[in-house]
Amino acid sequence: MQRHYASLTAALAALGTTIALTGCGTSTGSSGDVTLTLIAADYDVNGGQSSKTYWDNLAKDFESKHEGIDVRVTIEPWTGIDRKVAQLVKEGKEPDIAQIGPYADYAAGDKLYSADQLLSIPVQSNFLRPLADAGEQRRVQYGLPFTASTRVLFYNKKLFAGAGVENPPTTWDELRSAAEQLKDAGVSYPYALPLGPEEAQIETMMWLLGGDSNGFVEPGGSYSIDSEENRETLEWVRSNLVEPGLVGPVPPSKLNRKQAFAAFTKGEVGMLNGHPSLLKEAEKAGIELGKVPVPGKKGKPKAAVGVADWIMGFKKREHREEIGKFFNFLFTDKNVLDFASQNDLLPPTVTASEAMEQDPDHADLKEFLVELPTSLLPPVNKTSWGTVSEEIRANVGRAVEPGGSPAKVLGDIAQKAQDAEAQEEE
């Protein structure tokens, strides 16, 4: 998945981002003023108004440059936004624009405009390749990556020094050895392993990639959940980390990412796989942390795990032209960087990523930015992924319990995936 961006960046600079929209004719359902309805997720981890402020300011700026188009924004919490949009779609009341988690079901149901119907050529070409690929169904992009993140291994430098761990781990064996030293030094969570229902699919995928598998699917797109490599990976985790008591007082199946991050900021965790938003929280708590690539079985995994949230344009109200104008405005470097910087996330575009990487104010994100262009995302373009992801979140933690059976747990999840795929084909 390697990609060289220099030529693309030069081409984008030459073309500019003001090329007229391709594939965007006159909006057939509008005459005169148009109001676009937009539902977006709340990213403010402290319960503040930062997401609402961002979208309100963006909408005002856009309206000032596009007479006759108003944007009405509604902010919903992450805990309910996906269900909210699904219900609106079911009732035939979908918004013009939704910034949410899943897009695949809506694309499969022919409810979304494709990217080439909305975006100028430079804007569509500017998405990082792994993110653009993950937004495709049948080689057509419908999901537009709104923001992204990767994962790296965080470690507490003070706890490492106190336990006599000289270097951060680069392999699984080194990780186990460091965890043993941390445990002997009295650290509560030598390695925090969040396989609870919040985000177990991402933690699991990091381990699977480190075990020389392709994660949950083969390159052709078919599920490979219970592959031999995946079974062996979870067997290693169970036998080398969980059963020896190196993962802390909360069983992995009960430990959520949020809990693990909170324990890290309290100085109770020696190591965990974290994403950029943990940086500020750890800094506020006075934790001196280090960051290295997630260790693999024999070294660096074949790819880092990438995660993206999506934004999409719905066809229902036939506002293609206006949605396209808004998206071309949204994906300018300034607007992309404003949101990413505000939330300690990564830009989904080539030019904004390069700008962030060169900005000394974002030096602490370098490890994440380096991983993103070659990252591998979960199979979010499969309409069955929502069901399969739920199964993984609910059950995969049992595979690594003392005496647990990775083969049985992964086999059961694989069967559910097969059933979900079969239902879609009916």
Coordinates of C-alpha atoms in Angstrom, one line a residue:
M1 CA 0.0 0.0 0.0
Q2 CA 3.0 2.2 -0.4
R3 CA 2.4 5.5 -2.2
H4 CA 4.7 8.4 -3.1
Y5 CA 3.0 11.7 -2.7
A6 CA 5.4 14.3 -4.1
S7 CA 4.1 14.2 -7.7
L8 CA 0.5 14.3 -6.5
T9 CA 1.1 17.2 -4.2
A10 CA 2.7 19.1 -7.1
A11 CA -0.2 18.3 -9.3
L12 CA -2.6 19.5 -6.7
A13 CA -0.7 22.7 -6.3
A14 CA -0.7 23.3 -10.1
L15 CA -4.4 22.5 -10.5
G16 CA -5.5 24.3 -7.4
T17 CA -8.7 23.4 -5.6
T18 CA -11.0 25.8 -7.4
I19 CA -11.7 23.6 -10.5
A20 CA -15.3 23.4 -11.2
L21 CA -17.1 20.3 -9.8
T22 CA -17.0 17.3 -12.1
G23 CA -20.2 15.4 -12.6
C24 CA -22.2 18.2 -10.8
G25 CA -25.0 19.6 -12.9
T26 CA -27.8 21.8 -11.8
S27 CA -29.5 20.7 -8.6
T28 CA -32.8 19.2 -9.9
G29 CA -34.6 19.6 -6.6
S30 CA -33.9 23.2 -5.8
S31 CA -34.9 26.7 -7.0
G32 CA -33.7 29.8 -5.3
D33 CA -32.3 29.5 -1.7
V34 CA -31.4 26.1 -0.4
T35 CA -30.9 25.0 3.2
L36 CA -28.6 22.0 3.7
T37 CA -29.2 19.9 6.7
L38 CA -26.1 18.5 8.4
I39 CA -25.8 16.1 11.3
A40 CA -22.4 15.8 12.8
A41 CA -20.8 13.9 15.7
D42 CA -19.6 15.5 19.0
Y43 CA -15.9 15.0 19.4
D44 CA -15.5 17.0 22.6
V45 CA -14.2 14.5 25.1
N46 CA -14.7 17.0 27.9
G47 CA -18.4 17.6 27.2
G48 CA -17.8 21.2 25.9
Q49 CA -19.0 23.0 22.8
S50 CA -15.9 22.7 20.6
S51 CA -17.6 20.5 17.9
K52 CA -20.6 22.8 17.7
T53 CA -18.4 25.9 17.5
Y54 CA -16.3 24.4 14.7
W55 CA -19.4 23.5 12.6
D56 CA -21.1 26.8 13.3
N57 CA -18.1 28.8 12.3
L58 CA -17.6 26.7 9.2
A59 CA -21.2 27.1 8.1
K60 CA -21.1 30.8 8.5
D61 CA -17.9 31.1 6.6
F62 CA -19.3 28.9 3.8
E63 CA -22.6 30.8 3.7
S64 CA -20.7 34.1 3.3
K65 CA -19.0 32.8 0.2
H66 CA -22.0 31.0 -1.3
E67 CA -25.1 33.2 -1.5
G68 CA -28.3 31.3 -1.5
I69 CA -27.1 28.3 0.4
D70 CA -27.7 28.0 4.2
V71 CA -26.4 25.2 6.4
R72 CA -28.4 24.0 9.4
V73 CA -26.2 22.0 11.7
T74 CA -27.2 19.5 14.4
I75 CA -24.6 18.0 16.7
E76 CA -25.3 14.5 18.2
P77 CA -23.3 12.5 20.7
W78 CA -21.3 9.5 19.4
T79 CA -23.4 7.2 21.6
G80 CA -26.5 7.8 19.5
I81 CA -25.7 9.5 16.2
D82 CA -25.5 6.3 14.1
R83 CA -28.9 5.2 15.4
K84 CA -30.3 8.7 14.9
V85 CA -29.3 8.8 11.3
A86 CA -30.4 5.2 10.6
Q87 CA -33.9 6.0 12.0
L88 CA -34.1 9.2 9.9
V89 CA -33.2 7.2 6.8
K90 CA -35.8 4.6 7.7
E91 CA -38.5 7.3 8.0
G92 CA -37.4 8.9 4.7
K93 CA -36.1 12.0 6.5
E94 CA -32.4 11.7 6.0
P95 CA -30.3 14.8 6.2
D96 CA -28.4 16.2 3.2
I97 CA -25.1 15.5 5.0
A98 CA -24.1 13.1 7.8
Q99 CA -20.8 12.9 9.5
I100 CA -21.0 9.5 11.3
G101 CA -19.3 6.1 11.6
P102 CA -20.8 3.8 9.0
Y103 CA -21.6 4.5 5.4
A104 CA -21.6 1.1 3.7
D105 CA -25.3 0.2 4.2
Y106 CA -26.4 3.6 2.8
A107 CA -24.1 3.2 -0.3
A108 CA -25.4 -0.3 -0.9
G109 CA -29.0 1.0 -0.7
D110 CA -28.3 3.7 -3.4
K111 CA -28.9 6.5 -0.9
L112 CA -25.6 8.3 -1.3
Y113 CA -24.0 10.4 -4.0
S114 CA -20.6 9.1 -5.1
A115 CA -17.5 11.1 -4.5
D116 CA -17.1 12.0 -8.2
Q117 CA -20.6 13.4 -8.3
L118 CA -19.7 15.8 -5.5
L119 CA -16.0 16.6 -5.5
S120 CA -13.6 18.4 -7.8
I121 CA -10.8 16.2 -9.2
P122 CA -8.1 17.7 -7.0
V123 CA -10.1 17.3 -3.8
Q124 CA -11.1 13.7 -4.5
S125 CA -7.5 12.9 -5.5
N126 CA -6.2 14.4 -2.3
F127 CA -7.5 11.7 0.1
L128 CA -4.9 9.4 1.5
R129 CA -5.1 6.2 -0.5
P130 CA -5.9 3.7 2.3
L131 CA -8.8 6.0 3.4
A132 CA -10.1 6.5 -0.1
D133 CA -10.0 2.7 -0.7
A134 CA -11.9 2.0 2.5
G135 CA -14.6 4.4 1.3
E136 CA -15.3 2.4 -1.8
Q137 CA -17.9 -0.1 -2.8
R138 CA -17.5 -1.9 -6.1
R139 CA -14.6 0.5 -6.9
V140 CA -16.8 3.6 -6.5
Q141 CA -16.1 5.9 -3.5
Y142 CA -19.1 6.9 -1.4
G143 CA -17.6 7.4 2.0
L144 CA -15.5 10.5 2.4
P145 CA -13.0 10.2 5.2
F146 CA -13.6 13.1 7.5
T147 CA -10.9 12.5 10.1
A148 CA -8.5 9.6 10.8
S149 CA -6.1 8.2 13.4
T150 CA -3.6 5.4 13.8
R151 CA -2.4 3.5 16.9
V152 CA 1.1 3.3 18.4
L153 CA 2.4 1.8 21.6
F154 CA 2.4 4.3 24.5
Y155 CA 4.6 3.6 27.5
N156 CA 5.1 5.4 30.8
K157 CA 8.8 6.4 31.0
K158 CA 8.8 6.8 34.8
L159 CA 7.4 3.3 35.3
F160 CA 9.8 1.9 32.8
A161 CA 12.7 3.4 34.6
G162 CA 11.5 2.2 38.0
A163 CA 11.1 -1.3 36.7
G164 CA 14.5 -1.3 35.0
V165 CA 13.1 -1.5 31.5
E166 CA 15.8 0.1 29.4
N167 CA 14.2 0.1 25.9
P168 CA 10.6 0.1 24.6
P169 CA 9.6 -3.3 23.1
T170 CA 9.8 -3.9 19.3
T171 CA 8.6 -7.6 19.4
W172 CA 6.1 -9.6 21.3
D173 CA 8.7 -11.3 23.3
E174 CA 10.2 -8.0 24.3
L175 CA 6.8 -6.7 25.3
R176 CA 6.2 -9.8 27.5
S177 CA 9.6 -9.3 29.1
A178 CA 8.9 -5.6 29.8
A179 CA 5.5 -6.5 31.2
E180 CA 7.1 -9.0 33.6
Q181 CA 9.5 -6.4 34.9
L182 CA 6.7 -3.9 35.3
K183 CA 4.6 -6.4 37.2
D184 CA 7.6 -7.3 39.5
A185 CA 7.9 -3.5 40.2
G186 CA 4.3 -3.4 41.4
V187 CA 2.7 -1.7 38.3
S188 CA -1.1 -2.4 38.3
Y189 CA -1.4 -2.7 34.5
P190 CA 1.9 -3.8 33.0
Y191 CA 0.1 -4.0 29.6
A192 CA -3.5 -2.7 29.4
L193 CA -5.5 -4.9 27.0
P194 CA -8.9 -3.3 26.3
L195 CA -10.9 -6.1 24.6
G196 CA -14.2 -4.9 26.1
P197 CA -17.2 -3.9 23.9
E198 CA -16.1 -0.3 23.3
E199 CA -13.4 -0.9 20.7
A200 CA -12.2 -4.5 20.9
Q201 CA -12.2 -4.8 17.1
I202 CA -9.3 -2.3 16.8
E203 CA -7.2 -3.7 19.6
T204 CA -7.7 -7.2 18.1
M205 CA -6.8 -6.1 14.6
M206 CA -3.5 -4.6 15.9
W207 CA -2.6 -7.9 17.3
L208 CA -3.6 -9.9 14.2
L209 CA -1.5 -7.7 11.9
G210 CA 1.4 -8.2 14.2
G211 CA 1.0 -11.9 13.8
D212 CA 1.6 -11.8 10.1
S213 CA -2.1 -12.0 9.1
N214 CA -4.2 -9.6 7.0
G215 CA -6.5 -8.9 9.9
F216 CA -10.1 -9.8 9.5
V217 CA -10.2 -10.1 5.7
E218 CA -8.1 -11.4 2.8
P219 CA -6.9 -8.9 0.2
G220 CA -9.7 -10.0 -2.1
G221 CA -12.3 -9.0 0.6
S222 CA -13.4 -12.4 2.0
Y223 CA -13.4 -12.8 5.7
S224 CA -10.5 -14.7 7.3
I225 CA -11.5 -14.2 10.9
D226 CA -10.6 -17.7 12.1
S227 CA -7.5 -18.2 10.1
E228 CA -4.6 -20.3 11.6
E229 CA -2.5 -17.1 12.0
N230 CA -5.3 -15.4 13.9
R231 CA -5.9 -18.3 16.2
E232 CA -2.2 -18.5 17.0
T233 CA -2.0 -14.8 17.7
L234 CA -4.8 -14.9 20.3
E235 CA -3.3 -18.1 21.8
W236 CA 0.0 -16.2 22.3
V237 CA -1.8 -13.3 24.0
R238 CA -3.7 -15.6 26.3
S239 CA -0.7 -17.8 27.2
N240 CA 1.9 -15.0 27.5
L241 CA 0.1 -12.0 28.8
V242 CA -3.3 -12.9 30.3
E243 CA -2.6 -16.2 32.1
P244 CA 0.6 -14.9 33.7
G245 CA -1.3 -11.9 35.1
L246 CA 0.4 -9.2 33.0
V247 CA -2.7 -7.3 31.9
G248 CA -3.9 -5.8 35.2
P249 CA -6.8 -6.3 37.6
V250 CA -9.7 -5.9 35.1
P251 CA -10.2 -8.9 32.7
P252 CA -9.6 -7.9 29.1
S253 CA -13.2 -8.7 28.1
K254 CA -14.4 -6.2 30.6
L255 CA -11.8 -3.5 30.0
N256 CA -12.8 -0.7 27.7
R257 CA -10.5 1.7 25.9
K258 CA -11.8 4.7 27.9
Q259 CA -11.0 2.9 31.2
A260 CA -7.5 1.9 30.0
F261 CA -6.8 5.5 28.9
A262 CA -8.0 6.8 32.3
A263 CA -5.7 4.3 34.1
F264 CA -2.8 5.4 31.9
T265 CA -3.3 9.1 32.9
K266 CA -3.4 8.0 36.6
G267 CA 0.1 6.4 36.2
E268 CA -1.3 2.9 36.6
V269 CA -0.4 1.5 33.2
G270 CA 3.0 0.6 31.9
M271 CA 2.1 0.1 28.2
L272 CA -0.9 0.3 26.0
N273 CA -1.9 0.9 22.3
G274 CA -3.1 4.4 22.1
H275 CA -4.3 7.0 19.6
P276 CA -3.5 10.7 19.4
S277 CA -6.3 12.0 21.7
L278 CA -4.5 10.4 24.7
L279 CA -1.5 12.8 24.2
K280 CA -3.1 15.9 25.7
E281 CA -4.8 14.0 28.5
A282 CA -1.5 12.3 29.6
E283 CA 0.3 15.7 29.4
K284 CA -2.4 17.3 31.6
A285 CA -1.9 14.5 34.1
G286 CA 1.9 15.0 34.1
I287 CA 2.6 11.6 32.6
E288 CA 5.9 11.5 30.6
L289 CA 5.2 9.1 27.8
G290 CA 7.1 7.5 25.0
K291 CA 5.7 6.4 21.6
V292 CA 6.9 3.6 19.3
P293 CA 5.3 1.5 16.6
V294 CA 3.1 -1.3 17.8
P295 CA 5.3 -4.4 18.3
G296 CA 4.7 -7.4 16.1
K297 CA 5.6 -11.1 16.5
K298 CA 9.0 -10.6 14.9
G299 CA 9.2 -6.8 14.7
K300 CA 7.1 -4.1 13.1
P301 CA 3.7 -5.4 11.8
K302 CA 3.1 -5.4 8.0
A303 CA 0.8 -2.4 8.5
A304 CA -0.5 -0.2 11.2
V305 CA -4.3 -0.1 11.9
G306 CA -6.0 3.0 10.5
V307 CA -9.3 4.3 11.7
A308 CA -11.5 6.8 10.0
D309 CA -14.8 8.5 10.5
W310 CA -16.9 9.4 7.5
I311 CA -19.0 12.1 6.0
M312 CA -21.5 11.5 3.2
G313 CA -24.0 13.2 1.0
F314 CA -27.6 11.8 0.8
K315 CA -29.6 11.9 -2.4
K316 CA -33.0 12.2 -0.9
R317 CA -33.5 16.0 -1.2
E318 CA -31.6 16.2 -4.5
H319 CA -29.1 18.9 -3.4
R320 CA -26.2 17.5 -5.2
E321 CA -24.7 20.7 -6.4
E322 CA -25.0 22.5 -3.0
I323 CA -23.6 19.5 -1.1
G324 CA -20.7 19.3 -3.6
K325 CA -19.9 23.0 -3.0
F326 CA -20.0 22.5 0.7
F327 CA -17.7 19.4 0.6
N328 CA -15.2 21.1 -1.7
F329 CA -15.1 23.9 0.9
L330 CA -14.9 21.5 3.8
F331 CA -11.9 19.7 2.5
T332 CA -9.6 22.7 2.0
D333 CA -6.4 22.4 4.0
K334 CA -7.4 25.1 6.5
N335 CA -10.7 23.5 7.5
V336 CA -9.3 20.0 7.6
L337 CA -6.4 21.1 9.8
D338 CA -8.6 23.2 12.1
F339 CA -10.7 20.2 13.0
A340 CA -7.8 17.7 13.2
S341 CA -5.7 20.1 15.4
Q342 CA -8.6 20.9 17.7
N343 CA -9.2 17.2 18.4
D344 CA -5.7 15.7 18.2
L345 CA -6.7 13.7 15.2
L346 CA -5.0 13.2 11.8
P347 CA -6.0 14.9 8.5
P348 CA -7.5 12.5 5.9
T349 CA -5.8 14.4 3.0
V350 CA -2.3 14.3 1.5
T351 CA -1.6 18.1 1.6
A352 CA -3.0 18.6 5.1
S353 CA -1.0 15.6 6.4
E354 CA 2.1 17.0 4.9
A355 CA 1.4 20.4 6.4
M356 CA 0.8 19.0 9.8
E357 CA 4.0 16.8 9.7
Q358 CA 6.1 19.9 8.9
D359 CA 4.5 22.0 11.6
P360 CA 6.6 22.0 14.8
D361 CA 3.5 22.5 16.9
H362 CA 2.4 19.0 15.9
A363 CA 5.7 17.3 16.4
D364 CA 4.1 14.9 18.9
L365 CA 1.9 13.5 16.1
K366 CA 4.8 12.5 13.9
E367 CA 4.7 8.8 14.8
F368 CA 1.0 8.7 13.9
L369 CA 1.3 10.6 10.7
V370 CA 4.1 8.4 9.4
E371 CA 1.9 5.3 9.9
L372 CA -1.2 6.6 8.3
P373 CA -0.3 6.5 4.5
T374 CA 0.4 2.8 4.6
S375 CA -2.2 1.8 7.3
L376 CA -4.8 -0.9 6.9
L377 CA -8.4 -0.2 7.9
P378 CA -11.1 -2.6 9.1
P379 CA -13.4 -3.7 6.3
V380 CA -15.8 -0.8 6.8
N381 CA -16.8 -1.0 3.1
K382 CA -18.5 -4.4 3.7
T383 CA -22.2 -3.9 4.6
S384 CA -21.9 -6.9 6.9
W385 CA -19.1 -5.3 8.9
G386 CA -21.5 -3.6 11.3
T387 CA -22.9 -7.0 12.4
V388 CA -19.5 -8.6 12.4
S389 CA -17.9 -5.8 14.3
E390 CA -20.5 -6.1 17.0
E391 CA -19.8 -9.8 17.4
I392 CA -16.1 -9.1 17.7
R393 CA -16.6 -6.4 20.3
A394 CA -19.0 -8.6 22.3
N395 CA -17.1 -11.9 22.3
V396 CA -13.4 -11.7 21.3
G397 CA -12.3 -11.0 24.9
R398 CA -13.4 -14.4 25.9
A399 CA -10.9 -16.0 23.5
V400 CA -8.0 -14.8 25.7
E401 CA -9.4 -15.6 29.1
P402 CA -7.4 -18.1 31.1
G403 CA -8.4 -21.5 29.6
G404 CA -10.3 -19.7 26.8
S405 CA -10.4 -21.1 23.2
P406 CA -9.4 -18.7 20.5
A407 CA -10.3 -21.4 17.9
K408 CA -13.9 -21.7 19.2
V409 CA -14.5 -18.0 19.7
L410 CA -13.1 -17.0 16.3
G411 CA -14.9 -19.8 14.7
D412 CA -18.2 -18.7 16.2
I413 CA -17.6 -15.1 15.0
A414 CA -16.6 -16.4 11.5
Q415 CA -19.9 -18.3 11.3
K416 CA -21.8 -15.1 12.2
A417 CA -19.9 -13.3 9.5
Q418 CA -20.8 -16.0 7.0
D419 CA -24.4 -15.8 7.9
A420 CA -24.4 -12.0 7.6
E421 CA -22.9 -12.2 4.1
A422 CA -25.4 -14.8 3.1
Q423 CA -28.3 -12.6 4.2
E424 CA -27.1 -9.8 2.1
E425 CA -27.0 -12.0 -1.0
E426 CA -30.6 -13.1 -0.6

